Coordinates of N, CA and C in Angstrom, one line a residue:
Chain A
X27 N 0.9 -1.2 0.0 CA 0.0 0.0 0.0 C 0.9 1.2 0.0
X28 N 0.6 2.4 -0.9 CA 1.5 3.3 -0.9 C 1.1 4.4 0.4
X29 N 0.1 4.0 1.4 CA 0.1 5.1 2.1 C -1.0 6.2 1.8
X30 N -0.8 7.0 2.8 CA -1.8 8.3 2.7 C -0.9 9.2 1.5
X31 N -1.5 9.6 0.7 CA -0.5 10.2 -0.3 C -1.3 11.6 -0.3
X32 N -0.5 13.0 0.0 CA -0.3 14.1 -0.1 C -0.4 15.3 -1.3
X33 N -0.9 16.0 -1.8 CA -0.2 17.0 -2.7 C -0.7 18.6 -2.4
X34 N 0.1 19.4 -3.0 CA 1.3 19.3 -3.6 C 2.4 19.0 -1.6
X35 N 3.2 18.8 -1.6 CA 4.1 19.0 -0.2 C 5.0 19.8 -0.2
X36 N 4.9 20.8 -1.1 CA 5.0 22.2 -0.4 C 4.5 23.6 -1.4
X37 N 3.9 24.4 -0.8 CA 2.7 25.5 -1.0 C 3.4 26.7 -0.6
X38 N 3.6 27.2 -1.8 CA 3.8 29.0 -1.8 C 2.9 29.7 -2.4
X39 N 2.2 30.5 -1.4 CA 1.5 31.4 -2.3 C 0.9 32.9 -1.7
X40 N 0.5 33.9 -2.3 CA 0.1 34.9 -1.6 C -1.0 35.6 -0.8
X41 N -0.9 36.2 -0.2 CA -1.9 36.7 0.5 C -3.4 37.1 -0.3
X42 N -4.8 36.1 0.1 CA -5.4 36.5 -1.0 C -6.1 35.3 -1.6
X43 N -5.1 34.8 -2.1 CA -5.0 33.4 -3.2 C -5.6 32.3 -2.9
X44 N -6.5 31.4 -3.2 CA -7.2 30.4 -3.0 C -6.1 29.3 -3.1
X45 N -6.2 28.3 -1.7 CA -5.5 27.2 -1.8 C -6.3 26.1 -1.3
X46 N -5.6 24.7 -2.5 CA -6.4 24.1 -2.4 C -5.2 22.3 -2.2
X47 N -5.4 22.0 -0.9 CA -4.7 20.6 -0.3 C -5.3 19.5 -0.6
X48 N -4.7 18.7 -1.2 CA -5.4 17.0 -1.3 C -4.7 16.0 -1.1
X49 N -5.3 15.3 -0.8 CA -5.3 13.8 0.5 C -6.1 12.9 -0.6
X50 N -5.5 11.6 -0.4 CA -5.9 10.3 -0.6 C -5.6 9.5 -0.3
X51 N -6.3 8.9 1.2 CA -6.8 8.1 2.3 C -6.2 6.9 1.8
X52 N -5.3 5.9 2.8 CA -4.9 4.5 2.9 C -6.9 3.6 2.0
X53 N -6.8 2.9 1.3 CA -7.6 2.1 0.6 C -8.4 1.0 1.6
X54 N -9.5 1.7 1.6 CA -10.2 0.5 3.1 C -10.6 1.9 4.2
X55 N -10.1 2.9 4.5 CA -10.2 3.5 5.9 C -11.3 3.9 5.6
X56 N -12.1 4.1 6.6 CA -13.2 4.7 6.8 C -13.4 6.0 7.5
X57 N -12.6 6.3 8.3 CA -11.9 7.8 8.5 C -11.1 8.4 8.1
X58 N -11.4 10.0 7.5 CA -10.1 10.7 7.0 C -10.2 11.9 8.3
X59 N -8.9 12.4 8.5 CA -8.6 13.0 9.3 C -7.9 14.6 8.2
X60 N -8.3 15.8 8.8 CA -7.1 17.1 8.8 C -7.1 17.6 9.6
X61 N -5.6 18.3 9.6 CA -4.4 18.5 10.5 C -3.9 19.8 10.3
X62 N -3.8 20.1 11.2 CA -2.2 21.2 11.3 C -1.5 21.5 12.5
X63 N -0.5 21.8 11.9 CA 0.8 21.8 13.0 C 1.2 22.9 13.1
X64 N 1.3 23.8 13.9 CA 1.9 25.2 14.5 C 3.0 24.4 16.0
X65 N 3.7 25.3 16.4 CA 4.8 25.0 16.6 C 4.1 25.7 18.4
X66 N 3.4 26.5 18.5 CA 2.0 26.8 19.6 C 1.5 26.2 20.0
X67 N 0.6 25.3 18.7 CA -0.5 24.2 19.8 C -0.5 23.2 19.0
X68 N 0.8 23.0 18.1 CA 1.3 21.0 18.0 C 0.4 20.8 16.6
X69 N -0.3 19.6 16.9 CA -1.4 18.9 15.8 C -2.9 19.3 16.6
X70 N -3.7 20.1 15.6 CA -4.7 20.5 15.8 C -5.7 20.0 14.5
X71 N -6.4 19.2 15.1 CA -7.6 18.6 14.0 C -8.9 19.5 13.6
X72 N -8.4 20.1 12.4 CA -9.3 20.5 11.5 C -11.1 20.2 11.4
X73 N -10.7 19.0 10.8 CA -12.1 18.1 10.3 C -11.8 16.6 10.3
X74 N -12.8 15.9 10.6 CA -12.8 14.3 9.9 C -13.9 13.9 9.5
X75 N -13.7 13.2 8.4 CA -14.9 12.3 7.8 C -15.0 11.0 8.3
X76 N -16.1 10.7 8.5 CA -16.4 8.8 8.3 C -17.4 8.5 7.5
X77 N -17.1 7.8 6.0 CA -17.6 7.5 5.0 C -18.3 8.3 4.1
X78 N -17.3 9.3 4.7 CA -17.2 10.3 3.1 C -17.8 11.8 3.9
X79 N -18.7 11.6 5.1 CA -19.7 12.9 5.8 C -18.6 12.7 7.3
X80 N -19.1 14.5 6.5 CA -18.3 15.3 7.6 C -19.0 15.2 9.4
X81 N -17.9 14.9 10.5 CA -18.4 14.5 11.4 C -18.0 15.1 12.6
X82 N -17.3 16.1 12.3 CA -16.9 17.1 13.2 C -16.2 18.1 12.8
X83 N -16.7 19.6 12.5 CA -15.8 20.4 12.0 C -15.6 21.5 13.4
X84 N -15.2 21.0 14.1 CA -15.2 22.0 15.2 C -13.8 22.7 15.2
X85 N -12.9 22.3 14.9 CA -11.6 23.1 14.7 C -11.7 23.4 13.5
X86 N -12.4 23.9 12.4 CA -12.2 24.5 11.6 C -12.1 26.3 12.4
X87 N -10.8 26.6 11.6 CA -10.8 27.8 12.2 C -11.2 29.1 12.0
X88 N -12.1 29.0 10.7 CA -12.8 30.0 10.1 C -13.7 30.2 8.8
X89 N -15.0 30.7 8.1 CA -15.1 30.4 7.0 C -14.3 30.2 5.8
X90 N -13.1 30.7 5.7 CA -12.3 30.4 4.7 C -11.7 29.0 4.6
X91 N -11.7 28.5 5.6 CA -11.8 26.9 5.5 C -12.6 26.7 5.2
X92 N -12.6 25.2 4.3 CA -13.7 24.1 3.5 C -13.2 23.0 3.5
X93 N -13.6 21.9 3.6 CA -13.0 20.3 2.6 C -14.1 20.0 2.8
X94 N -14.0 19.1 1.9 CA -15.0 18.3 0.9 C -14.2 16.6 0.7
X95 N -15.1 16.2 0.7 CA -15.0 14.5 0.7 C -15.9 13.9 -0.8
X96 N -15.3 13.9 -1.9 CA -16.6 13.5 -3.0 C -16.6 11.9 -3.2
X97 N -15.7 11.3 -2.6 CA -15.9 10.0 -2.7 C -14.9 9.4 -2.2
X98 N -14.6 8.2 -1.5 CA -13.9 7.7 -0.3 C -12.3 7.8 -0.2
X99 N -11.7 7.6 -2.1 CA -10.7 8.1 -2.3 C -9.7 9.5 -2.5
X100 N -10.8 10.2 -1.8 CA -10.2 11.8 -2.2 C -10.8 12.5 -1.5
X101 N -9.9 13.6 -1.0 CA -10.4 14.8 -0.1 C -9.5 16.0 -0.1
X102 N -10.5 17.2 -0.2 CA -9.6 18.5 -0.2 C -9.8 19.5 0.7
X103 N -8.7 20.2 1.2 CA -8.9 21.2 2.1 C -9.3 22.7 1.6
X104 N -9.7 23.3 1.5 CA -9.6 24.6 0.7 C -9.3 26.1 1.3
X105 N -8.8 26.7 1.5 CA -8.7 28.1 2.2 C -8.7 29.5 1.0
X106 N -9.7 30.0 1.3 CA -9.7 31.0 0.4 C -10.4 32.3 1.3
X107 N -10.4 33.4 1.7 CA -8.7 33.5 0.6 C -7.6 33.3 1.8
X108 N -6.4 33.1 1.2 CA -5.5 32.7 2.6 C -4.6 33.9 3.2
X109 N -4.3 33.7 4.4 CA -3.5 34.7 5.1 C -2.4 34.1 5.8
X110 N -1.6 35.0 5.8 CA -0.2 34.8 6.5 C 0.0 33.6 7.4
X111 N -1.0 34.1 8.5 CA -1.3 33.1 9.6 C -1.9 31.5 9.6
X112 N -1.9 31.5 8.0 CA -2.9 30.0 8.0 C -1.2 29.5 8.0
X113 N 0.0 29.9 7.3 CA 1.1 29.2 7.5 C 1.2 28.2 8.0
X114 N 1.6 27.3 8.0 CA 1.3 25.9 9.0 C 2.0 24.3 7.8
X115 N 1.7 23.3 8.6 CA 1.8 22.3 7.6 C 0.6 21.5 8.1
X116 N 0.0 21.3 6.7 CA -0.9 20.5 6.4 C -0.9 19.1 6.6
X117 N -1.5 18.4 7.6 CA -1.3 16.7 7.5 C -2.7 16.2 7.2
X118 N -2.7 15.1 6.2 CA -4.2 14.2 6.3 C -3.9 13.3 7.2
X119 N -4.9 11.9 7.6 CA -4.6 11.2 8.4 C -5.9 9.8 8.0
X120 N -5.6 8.7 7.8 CA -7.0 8.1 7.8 C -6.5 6.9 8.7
X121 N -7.8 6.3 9.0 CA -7.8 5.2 10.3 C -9.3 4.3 9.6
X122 N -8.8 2.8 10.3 CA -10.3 2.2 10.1 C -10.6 1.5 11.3
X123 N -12.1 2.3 11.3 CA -12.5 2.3 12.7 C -12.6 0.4 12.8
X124 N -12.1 0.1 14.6 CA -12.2 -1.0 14.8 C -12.5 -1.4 16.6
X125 N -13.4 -2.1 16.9 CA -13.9 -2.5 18.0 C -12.6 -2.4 19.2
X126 N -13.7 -1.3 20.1 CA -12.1 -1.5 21.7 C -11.8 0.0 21.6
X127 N -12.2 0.9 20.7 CA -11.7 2.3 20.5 C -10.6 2.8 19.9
X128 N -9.6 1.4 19.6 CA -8.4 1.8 19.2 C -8.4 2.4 18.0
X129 N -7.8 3.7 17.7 CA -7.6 4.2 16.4 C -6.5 4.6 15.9
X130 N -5.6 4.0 15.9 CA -4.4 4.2 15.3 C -5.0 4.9 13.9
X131 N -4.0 6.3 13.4 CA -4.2 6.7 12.5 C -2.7 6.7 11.9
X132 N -3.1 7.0 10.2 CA -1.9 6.3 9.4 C -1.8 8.3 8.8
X133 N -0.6 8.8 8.8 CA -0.1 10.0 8.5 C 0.1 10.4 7.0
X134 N -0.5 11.0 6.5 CA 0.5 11.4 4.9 C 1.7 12.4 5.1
X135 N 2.6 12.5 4.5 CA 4.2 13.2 4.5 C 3.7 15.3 5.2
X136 N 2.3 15.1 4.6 CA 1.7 17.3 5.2 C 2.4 17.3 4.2
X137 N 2.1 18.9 3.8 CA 1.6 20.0 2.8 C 2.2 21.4 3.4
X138 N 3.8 21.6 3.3 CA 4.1 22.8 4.4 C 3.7 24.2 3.1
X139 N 2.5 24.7 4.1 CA 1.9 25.8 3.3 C 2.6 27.1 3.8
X140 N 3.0 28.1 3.0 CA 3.7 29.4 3.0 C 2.7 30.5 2.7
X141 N 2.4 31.3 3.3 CA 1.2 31.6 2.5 C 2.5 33.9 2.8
X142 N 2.7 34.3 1.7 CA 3.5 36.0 2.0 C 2.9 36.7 2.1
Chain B
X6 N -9.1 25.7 24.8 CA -9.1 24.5 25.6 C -7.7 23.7 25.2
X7 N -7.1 23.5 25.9 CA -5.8 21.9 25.6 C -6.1 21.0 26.2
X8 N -6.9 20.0 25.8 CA -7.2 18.8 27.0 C -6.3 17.7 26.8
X9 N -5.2 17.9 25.9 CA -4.0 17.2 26.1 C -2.7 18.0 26.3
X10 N -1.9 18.1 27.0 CA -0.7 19.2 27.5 C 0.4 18.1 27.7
X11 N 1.1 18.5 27.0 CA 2.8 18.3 27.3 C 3.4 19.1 27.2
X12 N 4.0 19.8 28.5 CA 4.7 20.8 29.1 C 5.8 21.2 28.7
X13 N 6.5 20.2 28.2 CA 8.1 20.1 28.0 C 8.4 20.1 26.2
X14 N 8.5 21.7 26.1 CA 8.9 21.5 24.9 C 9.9 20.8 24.2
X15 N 10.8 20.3 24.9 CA 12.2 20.0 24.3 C 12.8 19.4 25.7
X16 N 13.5 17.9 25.1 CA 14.1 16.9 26.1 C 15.5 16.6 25.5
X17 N 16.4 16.9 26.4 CA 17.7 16.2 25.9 C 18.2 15.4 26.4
X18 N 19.0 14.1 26.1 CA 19.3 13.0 26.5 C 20.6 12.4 25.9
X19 N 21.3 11.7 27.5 CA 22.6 11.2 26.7 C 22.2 9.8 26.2
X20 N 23.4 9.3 24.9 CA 22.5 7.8 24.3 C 22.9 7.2 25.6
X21 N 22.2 6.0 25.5 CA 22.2 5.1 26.6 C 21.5 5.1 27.9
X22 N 21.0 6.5 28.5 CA 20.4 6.8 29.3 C 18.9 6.9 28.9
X23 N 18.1 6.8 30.1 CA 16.8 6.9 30.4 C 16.1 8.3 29.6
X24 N 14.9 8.1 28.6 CA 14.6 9.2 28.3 C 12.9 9.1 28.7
X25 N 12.3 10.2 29.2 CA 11.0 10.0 30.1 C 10.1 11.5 29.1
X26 N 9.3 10.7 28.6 CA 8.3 12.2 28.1 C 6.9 12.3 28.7
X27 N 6.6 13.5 29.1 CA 5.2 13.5 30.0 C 4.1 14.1 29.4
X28 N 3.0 13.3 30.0 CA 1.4 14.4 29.0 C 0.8 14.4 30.0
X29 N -0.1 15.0 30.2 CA -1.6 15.2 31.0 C -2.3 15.4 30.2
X30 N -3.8 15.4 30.8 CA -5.3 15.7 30.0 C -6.4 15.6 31.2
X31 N -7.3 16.4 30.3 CA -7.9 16.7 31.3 C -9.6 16.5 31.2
X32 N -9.6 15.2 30.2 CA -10.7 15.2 30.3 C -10.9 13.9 30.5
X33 N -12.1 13.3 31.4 CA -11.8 11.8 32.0 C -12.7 10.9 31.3
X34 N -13.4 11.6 30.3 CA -13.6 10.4 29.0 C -13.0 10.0 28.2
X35 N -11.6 10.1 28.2 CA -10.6 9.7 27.3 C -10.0 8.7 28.0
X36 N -10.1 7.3 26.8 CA -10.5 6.0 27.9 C -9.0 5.0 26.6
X37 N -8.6 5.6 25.7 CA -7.2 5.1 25.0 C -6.5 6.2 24.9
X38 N -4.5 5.5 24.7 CA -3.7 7.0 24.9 C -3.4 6.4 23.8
X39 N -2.5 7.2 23.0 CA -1.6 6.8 22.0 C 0.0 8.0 21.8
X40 N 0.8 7.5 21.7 CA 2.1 8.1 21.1 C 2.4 8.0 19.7
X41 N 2.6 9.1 19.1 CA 3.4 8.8 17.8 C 4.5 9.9 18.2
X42 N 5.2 9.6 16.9 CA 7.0 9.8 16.4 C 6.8 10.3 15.3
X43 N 7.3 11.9 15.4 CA 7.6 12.4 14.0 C 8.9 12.9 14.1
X44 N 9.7 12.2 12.9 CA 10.6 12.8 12.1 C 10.3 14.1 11.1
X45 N 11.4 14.8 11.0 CA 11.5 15.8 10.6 C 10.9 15.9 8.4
X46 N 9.9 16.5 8.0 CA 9.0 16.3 6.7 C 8.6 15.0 6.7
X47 N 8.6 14.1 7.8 CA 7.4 13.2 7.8 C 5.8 13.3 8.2
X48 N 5.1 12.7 8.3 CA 4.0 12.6 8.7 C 4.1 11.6 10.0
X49 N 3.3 12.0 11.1 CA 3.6 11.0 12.8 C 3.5 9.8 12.1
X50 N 3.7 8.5 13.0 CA 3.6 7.7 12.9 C 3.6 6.7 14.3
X51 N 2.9 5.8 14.5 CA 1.8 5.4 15.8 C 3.6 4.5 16.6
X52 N 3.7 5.1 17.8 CA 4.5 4.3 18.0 C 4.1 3.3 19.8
X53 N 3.3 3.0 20.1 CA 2.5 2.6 21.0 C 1.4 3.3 22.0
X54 N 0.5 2.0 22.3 CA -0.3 2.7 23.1 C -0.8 2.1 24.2
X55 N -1.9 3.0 25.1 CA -2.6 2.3 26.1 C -3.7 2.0 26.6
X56 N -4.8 1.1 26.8 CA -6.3 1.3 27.3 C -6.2 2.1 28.8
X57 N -7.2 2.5 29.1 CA -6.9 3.2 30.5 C -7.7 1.8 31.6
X58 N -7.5 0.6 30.7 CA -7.9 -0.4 31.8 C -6.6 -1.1 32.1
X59 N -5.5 -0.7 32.0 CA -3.7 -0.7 32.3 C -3.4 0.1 32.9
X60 N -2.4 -0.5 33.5 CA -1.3 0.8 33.8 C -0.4 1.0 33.7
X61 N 0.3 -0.1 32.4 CA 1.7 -0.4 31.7 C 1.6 -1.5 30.3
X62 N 2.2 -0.5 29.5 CA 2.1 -1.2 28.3 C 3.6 -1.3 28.0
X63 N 4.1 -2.0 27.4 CA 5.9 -2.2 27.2 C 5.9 -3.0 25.7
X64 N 6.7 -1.9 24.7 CA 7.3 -3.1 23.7 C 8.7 -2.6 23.1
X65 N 9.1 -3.5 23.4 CA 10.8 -3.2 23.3 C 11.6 -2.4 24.2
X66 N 12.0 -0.9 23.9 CA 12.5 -0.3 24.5 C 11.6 0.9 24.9
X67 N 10.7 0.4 24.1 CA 9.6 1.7 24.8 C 8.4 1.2 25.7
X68 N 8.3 2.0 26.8 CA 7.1 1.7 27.8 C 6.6 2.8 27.9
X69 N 5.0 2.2 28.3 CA 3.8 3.6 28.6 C 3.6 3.5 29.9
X70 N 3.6 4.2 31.0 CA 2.8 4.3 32.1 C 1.3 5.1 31.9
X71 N 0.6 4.8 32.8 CA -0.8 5.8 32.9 C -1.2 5.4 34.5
X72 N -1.2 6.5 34.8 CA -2.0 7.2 36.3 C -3.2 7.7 36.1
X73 N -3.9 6.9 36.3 CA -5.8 7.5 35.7 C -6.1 8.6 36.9
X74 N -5.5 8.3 37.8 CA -5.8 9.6 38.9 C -5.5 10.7 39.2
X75 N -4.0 10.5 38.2 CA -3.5 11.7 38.1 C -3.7 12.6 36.8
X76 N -4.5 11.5 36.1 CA -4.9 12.1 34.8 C -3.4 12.4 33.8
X77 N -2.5 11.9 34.0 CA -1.3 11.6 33.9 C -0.6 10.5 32.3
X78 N 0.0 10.6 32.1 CA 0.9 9.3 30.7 C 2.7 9.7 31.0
X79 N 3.1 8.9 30.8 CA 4.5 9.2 30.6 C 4.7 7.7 29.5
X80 N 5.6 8.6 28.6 CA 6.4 7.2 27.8 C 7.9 6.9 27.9
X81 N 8.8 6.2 28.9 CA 9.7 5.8 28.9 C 10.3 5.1 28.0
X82 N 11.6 5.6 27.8 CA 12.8 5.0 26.7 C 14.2 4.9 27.2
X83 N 14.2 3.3 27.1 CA 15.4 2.5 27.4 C 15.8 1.6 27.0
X84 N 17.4 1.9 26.4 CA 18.0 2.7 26.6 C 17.9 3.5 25.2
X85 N 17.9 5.0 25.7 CA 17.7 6.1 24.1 C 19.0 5.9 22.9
X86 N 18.7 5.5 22.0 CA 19.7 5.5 21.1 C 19.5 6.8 20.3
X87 N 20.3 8.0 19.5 CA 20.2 8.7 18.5 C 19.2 8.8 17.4
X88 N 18.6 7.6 17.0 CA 17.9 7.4 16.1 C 16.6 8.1 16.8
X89 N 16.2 7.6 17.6 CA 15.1 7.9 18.5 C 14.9 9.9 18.9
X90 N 15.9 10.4 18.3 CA 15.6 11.8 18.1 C 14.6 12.0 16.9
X91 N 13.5 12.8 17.7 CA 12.3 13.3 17.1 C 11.5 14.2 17.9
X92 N 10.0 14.6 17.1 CA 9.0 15.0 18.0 C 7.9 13.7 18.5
X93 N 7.2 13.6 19.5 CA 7.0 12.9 20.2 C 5.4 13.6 20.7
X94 N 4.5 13.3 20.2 CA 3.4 13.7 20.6 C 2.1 12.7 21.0
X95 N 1.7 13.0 22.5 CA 0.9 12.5 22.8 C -0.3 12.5 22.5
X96 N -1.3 11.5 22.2 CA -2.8 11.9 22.3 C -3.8 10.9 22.6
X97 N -4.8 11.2 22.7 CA -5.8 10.6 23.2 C -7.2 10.5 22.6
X98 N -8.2 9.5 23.2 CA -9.5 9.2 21.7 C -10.2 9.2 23.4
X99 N -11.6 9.4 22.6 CA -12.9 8.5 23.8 C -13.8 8.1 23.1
X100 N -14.3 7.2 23.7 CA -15.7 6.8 23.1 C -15.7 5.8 22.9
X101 N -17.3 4.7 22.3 CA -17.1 3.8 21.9 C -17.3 3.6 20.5
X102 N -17.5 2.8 19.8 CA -17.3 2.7 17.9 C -19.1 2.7 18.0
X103 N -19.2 3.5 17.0 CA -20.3 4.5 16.3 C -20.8 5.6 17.4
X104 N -20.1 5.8 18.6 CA -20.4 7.1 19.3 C -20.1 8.4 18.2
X105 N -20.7 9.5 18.5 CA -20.1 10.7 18.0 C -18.3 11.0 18.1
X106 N -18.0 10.6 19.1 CA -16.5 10.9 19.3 C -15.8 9.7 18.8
X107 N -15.9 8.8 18.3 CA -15.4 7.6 17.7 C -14.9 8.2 16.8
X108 N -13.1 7.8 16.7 CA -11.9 7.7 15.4 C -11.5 9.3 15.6
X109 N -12.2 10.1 16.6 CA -11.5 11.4 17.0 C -10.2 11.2 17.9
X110 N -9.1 11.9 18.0 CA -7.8 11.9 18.8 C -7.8 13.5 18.9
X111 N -7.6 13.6 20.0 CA -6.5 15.0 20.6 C -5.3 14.9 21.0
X112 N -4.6 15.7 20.5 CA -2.9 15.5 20.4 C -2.4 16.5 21.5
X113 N -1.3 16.4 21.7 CA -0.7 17.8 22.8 C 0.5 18.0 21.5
X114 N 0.6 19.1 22.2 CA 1.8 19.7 21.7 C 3.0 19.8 20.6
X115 N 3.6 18.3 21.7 CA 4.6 17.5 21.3 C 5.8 17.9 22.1
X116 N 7.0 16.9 22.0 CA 7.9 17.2 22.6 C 9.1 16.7 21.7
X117 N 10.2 17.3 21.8 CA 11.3 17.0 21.0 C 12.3 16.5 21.9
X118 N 12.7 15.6 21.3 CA 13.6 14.6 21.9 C 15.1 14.9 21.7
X119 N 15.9 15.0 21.7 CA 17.1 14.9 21.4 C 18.1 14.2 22.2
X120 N 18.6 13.0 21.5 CA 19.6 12.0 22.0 C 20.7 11.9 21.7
X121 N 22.1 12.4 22.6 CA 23.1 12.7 22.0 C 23.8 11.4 21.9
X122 N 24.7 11.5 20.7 CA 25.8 10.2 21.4 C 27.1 10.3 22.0

């Protein structure tokens, strides 16, 4: 299995500019996970899907955040328009849920976004 | 809110010696821990865990403690080799499978490890 696979993994762009992150989930998971990492408060989860619907967007950090789930193999983040502060790196993350609570989640490489 | 906290930004360690990383949390429906290990442009990766119906998980060189009263985790490493330099972040799930909180984790911080030789 090649893993949670990432693009692009790494993001330059300007203040303004619509940006758009995509993830495609280990084959089988039934949870996708997003992420970001600030160097303040670590890994901070975005959103997660289970089975494509969105199931908690409580750390979305603002309407310029979006993702979308159109079908089990693919998900995108979207920020428009982006600012300085969204800077960060981007991680997906999927897991398949399994009896006991254990959820080990499987990491893709993150998306270190630059936003000037 | 941080309902997972690890305090200690940054650990240094001689190789061969004892390396000890600490979390708290603070919420007492969080009923599995888990550690992962990120290397530097990786993505984490799961490097053990624990039910909170334990109070020691061990595989290899790495062990988990949990104090459910102290609301407490520590992951011990023995003995630290070099390789084992990374970030190191704790986190935690609750619930049972098809609860609302099922396949959710909260992470702390993280802590960076450094193991000299």
């Amino acid at each position: 299995d090649a893993g949670v696979i990432q693009s692009p993994r790494h993001e330059v762009t300007e203040m303004g500019q619509e940006v758009t992150l995509r993830c495609k989930p280990i084959s089988g998971h039934d949870y996708l996970f997003w992420y970001r990492q600030t160097m303040m408060r670590g890994l901070e989860l975005l959103i997660y899907f289970n089975n494509n619907v969105p199931i908690d967007d409580s750390g979305m950090p603002e309407d310029r955040f979006s993702a979308k789930m159109p079908n089990a193999s693919f998900s995108t983040l979207k920020i428009q328009p982006s600012e300085p502060r969204d800077s960060a790196v981007y991680f997906c993350a999927s897991s398949l849920a399994q009896a006991g609570g254990y959820n080990e989640q499987f990491f893709g490489p993150g998306t270190r976004l630059t936003v000037l | 809110d941080q309902q997972v906290k690890q305090n200690s930004p940054s650990l240094s360690v001689q190789e061969g010696r004892i390396s000890i990383l600490n979390c708290d949390y603070t919420n007492s429906m969080f009923d599995y821990f888990l550690w992962y290990k990120k290397y530097p442009a990786e993505g984490p990766t799961f490097l053990i865990s624990i039910s909170s119906i334990k109070d020691k998980n061990e595989d290899g060189r790495f062990t988990v403690f949990l104090n459910k009263s102290a609301k407490h985790l520590s992951l011990h490493i023995v003995p630290s080799q070099p390789g084992d330099s990374a970030v190191y972040f704790c986190a935690a799930s609750a619930g049972e499978a098809g609860g609302t909180s099922y396949g959710k984790l909260t992470f702390g911080q993280g802590t960076i490890l450094t193991v000299h030789p």
